[in-house]
Structure formats: structure tokens, C-alpha cells
Coordinates of C-alpha atoms (C1' of nucleotides) in Angstrom, one line a residue:
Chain A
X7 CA 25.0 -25.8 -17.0
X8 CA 23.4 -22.7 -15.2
X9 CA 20.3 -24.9 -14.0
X10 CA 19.3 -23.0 -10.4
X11 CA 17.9 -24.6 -7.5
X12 CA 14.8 -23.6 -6.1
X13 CA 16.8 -21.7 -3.5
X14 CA 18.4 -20.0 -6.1
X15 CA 15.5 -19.2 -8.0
X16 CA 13.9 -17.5 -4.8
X17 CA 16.9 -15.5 -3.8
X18 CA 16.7 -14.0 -7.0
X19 CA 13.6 -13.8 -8.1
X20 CA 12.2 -12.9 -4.3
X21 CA 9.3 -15.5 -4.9
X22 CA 9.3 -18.1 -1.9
X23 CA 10.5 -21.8 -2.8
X24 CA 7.5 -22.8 -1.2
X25 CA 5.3 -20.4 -3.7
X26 CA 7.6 -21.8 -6.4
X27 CA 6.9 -25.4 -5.7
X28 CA 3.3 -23.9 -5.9
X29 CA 3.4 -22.9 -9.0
X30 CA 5.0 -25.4 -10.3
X31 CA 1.5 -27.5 -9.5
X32 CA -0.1 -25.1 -10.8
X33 CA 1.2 -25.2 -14.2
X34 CA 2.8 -21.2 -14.1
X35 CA 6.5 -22.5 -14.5
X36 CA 8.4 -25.8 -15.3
X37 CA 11.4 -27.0 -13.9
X38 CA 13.5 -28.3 -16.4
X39 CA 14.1 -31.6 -14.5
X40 CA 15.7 -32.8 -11.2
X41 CA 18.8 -33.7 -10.0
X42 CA 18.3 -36.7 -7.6
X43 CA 15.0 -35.0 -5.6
X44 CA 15.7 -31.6 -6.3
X45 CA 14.3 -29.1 -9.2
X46 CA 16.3 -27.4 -11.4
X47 CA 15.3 -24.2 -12.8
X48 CA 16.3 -22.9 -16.2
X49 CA 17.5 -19.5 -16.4
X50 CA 14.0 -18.6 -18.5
X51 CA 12.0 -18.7 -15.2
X52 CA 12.8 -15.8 -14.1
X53 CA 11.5 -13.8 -16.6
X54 CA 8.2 -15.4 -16.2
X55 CA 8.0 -15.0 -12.5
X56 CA 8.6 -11.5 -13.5
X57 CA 5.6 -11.8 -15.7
X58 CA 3.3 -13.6 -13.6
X59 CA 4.6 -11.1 -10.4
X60 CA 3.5 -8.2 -12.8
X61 CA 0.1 -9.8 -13.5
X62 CA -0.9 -10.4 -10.2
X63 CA -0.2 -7.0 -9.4
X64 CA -2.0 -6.2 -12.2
X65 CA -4.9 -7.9 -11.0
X66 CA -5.1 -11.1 -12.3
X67 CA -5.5 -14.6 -10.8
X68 CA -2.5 -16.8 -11.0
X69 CA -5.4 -19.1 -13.0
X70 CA -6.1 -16.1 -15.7
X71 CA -2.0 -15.6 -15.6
X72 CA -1.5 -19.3 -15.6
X73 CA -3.4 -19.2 -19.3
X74 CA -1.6 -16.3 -21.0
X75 CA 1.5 -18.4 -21.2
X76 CA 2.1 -21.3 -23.8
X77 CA 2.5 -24.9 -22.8
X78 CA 6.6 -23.4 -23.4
X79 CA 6.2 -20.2 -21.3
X80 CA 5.9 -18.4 -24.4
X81 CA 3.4 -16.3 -24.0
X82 CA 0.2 -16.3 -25.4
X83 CA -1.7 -13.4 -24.8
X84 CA -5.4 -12.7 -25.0
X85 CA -5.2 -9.1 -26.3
X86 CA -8.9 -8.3 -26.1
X87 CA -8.8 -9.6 -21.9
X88 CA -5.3 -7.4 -21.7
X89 CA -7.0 -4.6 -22.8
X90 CA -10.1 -5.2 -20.4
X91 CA -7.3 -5.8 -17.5
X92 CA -5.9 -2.4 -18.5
X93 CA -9.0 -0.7 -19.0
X94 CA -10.0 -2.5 -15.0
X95 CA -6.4 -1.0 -14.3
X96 CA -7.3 2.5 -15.5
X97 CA -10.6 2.7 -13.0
X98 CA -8.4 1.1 -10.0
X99 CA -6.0 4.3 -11.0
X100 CA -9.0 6.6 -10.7
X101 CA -10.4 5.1 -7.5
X102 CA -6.8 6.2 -6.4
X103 CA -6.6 9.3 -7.6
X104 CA -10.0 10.2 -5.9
X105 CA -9.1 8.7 -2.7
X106 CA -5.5 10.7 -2.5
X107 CA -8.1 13.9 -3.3
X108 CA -10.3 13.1 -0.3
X109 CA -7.3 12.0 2.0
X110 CA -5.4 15.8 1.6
X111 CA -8.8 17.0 1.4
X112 CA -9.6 15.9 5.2
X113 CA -5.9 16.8 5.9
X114 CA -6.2 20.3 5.0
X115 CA -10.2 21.2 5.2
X116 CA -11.0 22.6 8.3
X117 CA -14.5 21.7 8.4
X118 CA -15.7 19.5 11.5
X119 CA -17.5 16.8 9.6
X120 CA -16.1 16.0 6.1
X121 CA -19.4 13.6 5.3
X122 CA -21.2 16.8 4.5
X123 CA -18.8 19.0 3.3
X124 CA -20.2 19.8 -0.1
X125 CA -16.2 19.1 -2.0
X126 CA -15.9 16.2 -0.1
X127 CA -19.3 14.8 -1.1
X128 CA -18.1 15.7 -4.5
X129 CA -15.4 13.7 -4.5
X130 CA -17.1 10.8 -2.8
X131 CA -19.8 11.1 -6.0
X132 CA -17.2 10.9 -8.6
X133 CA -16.1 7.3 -7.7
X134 CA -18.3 5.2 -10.6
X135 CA -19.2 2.8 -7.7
X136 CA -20.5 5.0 -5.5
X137 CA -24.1 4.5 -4.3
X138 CA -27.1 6.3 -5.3
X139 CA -26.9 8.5 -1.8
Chain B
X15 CA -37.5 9.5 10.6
X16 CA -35.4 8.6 7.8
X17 CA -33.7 5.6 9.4
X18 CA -33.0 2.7 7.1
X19 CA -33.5 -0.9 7.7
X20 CA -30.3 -3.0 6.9
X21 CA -32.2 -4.6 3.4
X22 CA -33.0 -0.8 2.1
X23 CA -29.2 -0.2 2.8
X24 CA -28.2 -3.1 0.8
X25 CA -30.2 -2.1 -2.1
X26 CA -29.3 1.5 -2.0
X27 CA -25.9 1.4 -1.3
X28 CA -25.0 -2.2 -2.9
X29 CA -23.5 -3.6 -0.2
X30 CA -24.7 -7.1 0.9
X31 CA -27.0 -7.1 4.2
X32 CA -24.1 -10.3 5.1
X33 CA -21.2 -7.7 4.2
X34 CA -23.0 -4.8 5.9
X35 CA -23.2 -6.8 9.2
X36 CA -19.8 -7.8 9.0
X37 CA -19.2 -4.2 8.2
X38 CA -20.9 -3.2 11.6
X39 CA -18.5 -6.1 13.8
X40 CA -15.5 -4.5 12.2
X41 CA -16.9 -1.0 13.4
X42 CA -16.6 0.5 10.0
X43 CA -20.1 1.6 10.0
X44 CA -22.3 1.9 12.9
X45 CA -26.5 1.4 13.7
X46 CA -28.4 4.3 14.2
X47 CA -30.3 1.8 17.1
X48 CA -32.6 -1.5 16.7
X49 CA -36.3 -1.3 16.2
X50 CA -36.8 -4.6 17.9
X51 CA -34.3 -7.0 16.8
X52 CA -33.7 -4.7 13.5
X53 CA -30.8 -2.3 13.1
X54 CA -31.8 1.1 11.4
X55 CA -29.3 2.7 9.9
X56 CA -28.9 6.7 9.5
X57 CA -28.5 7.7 6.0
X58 CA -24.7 8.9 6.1
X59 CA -23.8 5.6 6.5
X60 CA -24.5 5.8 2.7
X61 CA -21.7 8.1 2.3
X62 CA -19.7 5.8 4.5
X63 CA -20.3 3.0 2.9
X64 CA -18.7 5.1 -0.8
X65 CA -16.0 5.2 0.9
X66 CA -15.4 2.1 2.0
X67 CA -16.3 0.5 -1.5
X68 CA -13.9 3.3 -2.8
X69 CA -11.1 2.3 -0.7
X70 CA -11.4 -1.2 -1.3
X71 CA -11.6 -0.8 -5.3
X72 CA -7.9 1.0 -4.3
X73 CA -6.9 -1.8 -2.9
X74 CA -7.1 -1.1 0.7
X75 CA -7.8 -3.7 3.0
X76 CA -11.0 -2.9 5.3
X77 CA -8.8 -2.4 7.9
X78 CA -6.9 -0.2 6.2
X79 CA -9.9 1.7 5.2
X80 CA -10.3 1.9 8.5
X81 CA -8.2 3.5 10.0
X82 CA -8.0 6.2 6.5
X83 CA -11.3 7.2 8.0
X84 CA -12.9 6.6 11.2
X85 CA -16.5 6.5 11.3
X86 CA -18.3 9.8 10.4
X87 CA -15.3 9.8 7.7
X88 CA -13.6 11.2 9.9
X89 CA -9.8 10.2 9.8
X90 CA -8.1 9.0 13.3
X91 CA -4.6 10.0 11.6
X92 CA -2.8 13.3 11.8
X93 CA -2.6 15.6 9.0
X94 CA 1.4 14.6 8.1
X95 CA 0.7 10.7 8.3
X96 CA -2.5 11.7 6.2
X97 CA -0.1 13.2 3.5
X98 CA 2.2 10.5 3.8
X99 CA -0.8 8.2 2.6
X100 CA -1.6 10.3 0.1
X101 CA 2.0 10.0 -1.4
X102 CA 2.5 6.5 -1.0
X103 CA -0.5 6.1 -3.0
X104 CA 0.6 8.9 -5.7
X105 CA 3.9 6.1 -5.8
X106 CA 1.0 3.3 -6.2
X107 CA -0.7 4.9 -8.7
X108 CA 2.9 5.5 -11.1
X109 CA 3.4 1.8 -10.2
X110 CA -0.2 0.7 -12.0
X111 CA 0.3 3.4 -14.3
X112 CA 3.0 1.5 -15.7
X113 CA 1.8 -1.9 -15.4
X114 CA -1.4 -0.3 -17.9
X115 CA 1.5 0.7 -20.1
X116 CA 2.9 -2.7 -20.3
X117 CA -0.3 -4.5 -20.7
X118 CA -1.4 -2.3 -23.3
X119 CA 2.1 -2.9 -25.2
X120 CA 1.7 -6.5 -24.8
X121 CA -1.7 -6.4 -26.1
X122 CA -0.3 -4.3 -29.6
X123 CA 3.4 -5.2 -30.1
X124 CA 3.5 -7.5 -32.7
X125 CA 7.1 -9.3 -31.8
X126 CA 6.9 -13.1 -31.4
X127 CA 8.4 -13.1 -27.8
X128 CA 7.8 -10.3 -25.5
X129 CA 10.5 -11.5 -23.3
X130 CA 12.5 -10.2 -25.8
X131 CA 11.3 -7.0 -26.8
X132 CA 13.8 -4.5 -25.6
X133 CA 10.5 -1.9 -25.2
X134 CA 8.9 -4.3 -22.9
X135 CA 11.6 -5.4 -20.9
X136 CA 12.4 -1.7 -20.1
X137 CA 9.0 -1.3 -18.5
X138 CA 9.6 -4.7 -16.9
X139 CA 12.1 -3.1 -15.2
X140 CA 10.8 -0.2 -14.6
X141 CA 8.4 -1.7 -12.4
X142 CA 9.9 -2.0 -8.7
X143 CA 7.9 -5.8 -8.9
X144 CA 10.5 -6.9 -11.4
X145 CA 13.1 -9.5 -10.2
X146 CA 16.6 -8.6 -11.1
X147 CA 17.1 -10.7 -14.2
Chain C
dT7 C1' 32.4 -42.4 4.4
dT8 C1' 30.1 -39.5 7.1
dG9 C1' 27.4 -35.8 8.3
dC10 C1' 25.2 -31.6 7.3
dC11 C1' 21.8 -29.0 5.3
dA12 C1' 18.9 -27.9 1.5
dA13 C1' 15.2 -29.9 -0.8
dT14 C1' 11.3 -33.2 -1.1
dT15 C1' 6.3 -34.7 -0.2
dG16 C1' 1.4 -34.4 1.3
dA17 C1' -1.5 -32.7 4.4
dA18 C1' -3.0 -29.3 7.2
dG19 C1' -3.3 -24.5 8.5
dC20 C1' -4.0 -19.5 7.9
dC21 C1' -5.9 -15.0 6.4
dA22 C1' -9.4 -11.9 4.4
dG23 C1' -13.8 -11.1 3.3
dC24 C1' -17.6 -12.6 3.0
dT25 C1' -21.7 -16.2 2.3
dT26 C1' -24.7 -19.8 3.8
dG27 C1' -27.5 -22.3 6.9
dA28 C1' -30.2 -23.5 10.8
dG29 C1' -33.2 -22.1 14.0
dG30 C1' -35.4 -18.1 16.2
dT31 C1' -37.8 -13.2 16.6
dC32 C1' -40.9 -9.8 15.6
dA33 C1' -43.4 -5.6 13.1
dA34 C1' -46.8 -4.9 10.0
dG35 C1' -50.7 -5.9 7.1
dG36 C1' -55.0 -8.4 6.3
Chain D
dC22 C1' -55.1 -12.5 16.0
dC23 C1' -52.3 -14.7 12.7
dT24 C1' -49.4 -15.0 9.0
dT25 C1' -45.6 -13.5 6.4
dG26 C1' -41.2 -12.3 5.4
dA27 C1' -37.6 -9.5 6.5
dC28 C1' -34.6 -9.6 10.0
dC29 C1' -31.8 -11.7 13.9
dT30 C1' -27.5 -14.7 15.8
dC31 C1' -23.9 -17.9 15.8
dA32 C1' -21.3 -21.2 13.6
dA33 C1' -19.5 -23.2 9.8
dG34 C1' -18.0 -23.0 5.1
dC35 C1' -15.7 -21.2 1.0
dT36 C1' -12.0 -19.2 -2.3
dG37 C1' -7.3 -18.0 -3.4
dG38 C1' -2.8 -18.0 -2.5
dC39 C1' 0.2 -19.4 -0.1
dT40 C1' 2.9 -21.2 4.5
dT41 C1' 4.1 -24.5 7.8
dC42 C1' 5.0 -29.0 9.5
dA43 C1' 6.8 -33.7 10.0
dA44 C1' 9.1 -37.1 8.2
dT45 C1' 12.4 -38.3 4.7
dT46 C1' 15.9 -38.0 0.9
dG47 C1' 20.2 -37.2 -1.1
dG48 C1' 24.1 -33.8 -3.0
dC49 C1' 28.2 -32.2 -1.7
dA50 C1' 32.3 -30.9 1.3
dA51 C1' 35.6 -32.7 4.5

DNA sequence: TTGCCAATTGAAGCCAGCTTGAGGTCAAGG
DNA sequence: CCTTGACCTCAAGCTGGCTTCAATTGGCAA
């Protein structure tokens, strides 16, 4: 059988065992039984540690991952919440975008304070959190 | 003078008089003075305070934030590690970009299993997240 | 059979980033 | 002058996502 260990499962899926084990309690993945104390993974987890690895970078809780996935790790996916995630994604990647702007802005403007430099302030403006200065 | 008191800050800028204390121990932002027990605030700490919120909605930790800008948005790195920054997060900004892609395919493919959708599990592995499966 | 070493458990600890609470101060308005 | 309420400090608490620890078990190679 081509069960993995939790060891196993780590190495190659760069999740810690103990993060494993963690999930595990949490619901996110199921071992697919033991052999004396120990877990043994089926080959499918890995695949969904890549899934739940990608939402947390995405942004999600391991709680909001932990219910886009069927009781069988099939997914089942809330498409109106994956847009919103995408949509959250989409402002994160603008926040970005204007912070790379203002960092080689201060690199390369010569001005001594770049708080009232009128581009900078720009800049600063365009961020949709920014305060009502 | 046009010195703010910590609650018009709050209100202005958004930021939580708690937060903007805690701000203040860190050394992100700085008090104009007291007026008694009462710190006043100049108004660039406004502009400060964007980009702090900015930098966080980018993901940066405040002490990364930190140390992008100094106080005064001024930034205590050189020019070169300044561009360095700005590249790692042009590399950051690919990575979410394709993480947006994969949500949004998620949210529209119709296939059963998206574990097995050759389209998604291209931009599975696309992503530098992905275990090696 | 023995011994090693990976795995097990439950509880406790850790970090960031604040928030909350208790108890105290003080500037301004009536 | 007195009250009010916004502010102060310091310490403790909270959430999420793990990690670490101590004590124990048991699979597997020799």
C-alpha cells in the first residue's frame, strides 16, 4: 500500500508533522487509519495540503478553508465567498502595487521629505484605506 | 496650532487610540508633545499612519513597515536594498496574481473534482506554495 | 529479542497585534 | 469650583496557528 507516515507526508508536502497532527484536529485532512499508534496518510492528502497551503496564502483562515472541503476532501466550494476572496486578493495586489510605486519613488526622488512631496502624497491617496488627511 | 489629540487621530485617520498607542511604543509614529497627560499629535502623522495601514493591507508586518519607512516616511534603507524590496514584492504580487487566477477558476470550472482538472493543477503548480505532488 | 528511533498524547508556551480593564489624571465648560 | 469625560498607565487577556515538552508506545532492523 503507499499509506505515508506523517514524516513522510511532511517531507514532502513541507507542512510540519506537528501542523499536520493539527490539522488533523481540526478537521482539514484525515488520516486513513493507523498502524499500531501511528497515522497513515493516503496519497490524496497532499493535494489538499496543497489546497489548504494556497488558501491560506490566499487569505483565508484554516476554519473558512477547513469548510470548502467535503466531509471526503472533495471540495466544496462557496463560489460567491471565492470570488469575494479574489476580489479581497485583487485590493491586497493594488496595496502592492502602490507600495512598490512609493518604495522606488523614495529610492529615486531626491526630495528631502517624501511626506510632502506632492507624487508621493499622490500615491499615499490612491490606497482605498487611506485616511481623510 | 493644529496639533491633534490621540481621539481626533483615531477618528480621522481610523486607527484605534489602543493601536495608535501601541503604534507610538513601537516608534512607528511619534507625539508632537503632551498637553498635560495628553499626547498631541502633528498632522503628518496622518500621512504616516496611510502608510502604515498601507503596508499592513500588503502584508507587511509593522515591523517590517518599519523599517520600509522610518518616521517622517523617511526610509532607513539604501536606495539598492530599497529596489530589492520593491522586486521581491513585484515576485509577491505574480504570486497572488496567480492565486486570483486559481480562485477565480475554481469559482467557474464546472468539473466535479478540481483536483483533477488539468487547468487547475497547472496553476497549482505554478504557484511556488505548491508541494511537489 | 532487543534496542533504536519515529510517532503518540495533552498541556503548555509563543508570537503578533492589538483590546480590555482597573484605577488615576487633568483641561475645559458651566 | 466642580464635574465630566477624554485621556493616561500598566498589566492582563485574546485569537489564530502552530511549536515544544515530557512521558510513553510500538514498528522494524539486527
Amino acid at each position: 500500500m503507499n499509506l505515508l507516515d506523517i514524516g513522510e507526508v511532511a517531507d514532502r508536502s513541507g507542512v510540519a508533522a506537528s501542523a499536520l497532527r493539527y490539522y488533523e484536529e481540526l478537521g482539514l485532512i484525515t488520516s486513513a487509519g493507523r498502524k499500531g499508534l501511528r497515522r497513515q496518510f493516503g496519497p490524496e492528502v497532499l493535494l489538499q495540503l496543497s489546497l489548504i497551503t494556497m488558501g491560506k496564502a490566499a487569505g483565508f483562515s484554516l476554519q473558512e478553508v477547513a469548510g470548502m472541503f467535503g466531509k471526503d476532501g472533495q471540495p466544496d466550494l462557496p463560489r460567491e465567498q471565492l470570488h469575494a476572496r479574489a476580489d479581497a486578493l485583487e485590493a491586497q495586489i493594488r496595496e502592492l502595487t502602490l507600495l512598490k510605486e512609493a518604495l522606488r519613488h523614495v529610492a529615486d526622488c531626491p526630495a528631502p521629505s517624501h511626506l510632502e512631496c506632492p507624487k508621493f502624497q499622490k500615491l499615499l491617496r490612491a490606497g482605498s484605506i487611506t485616511a481623510e488627511v
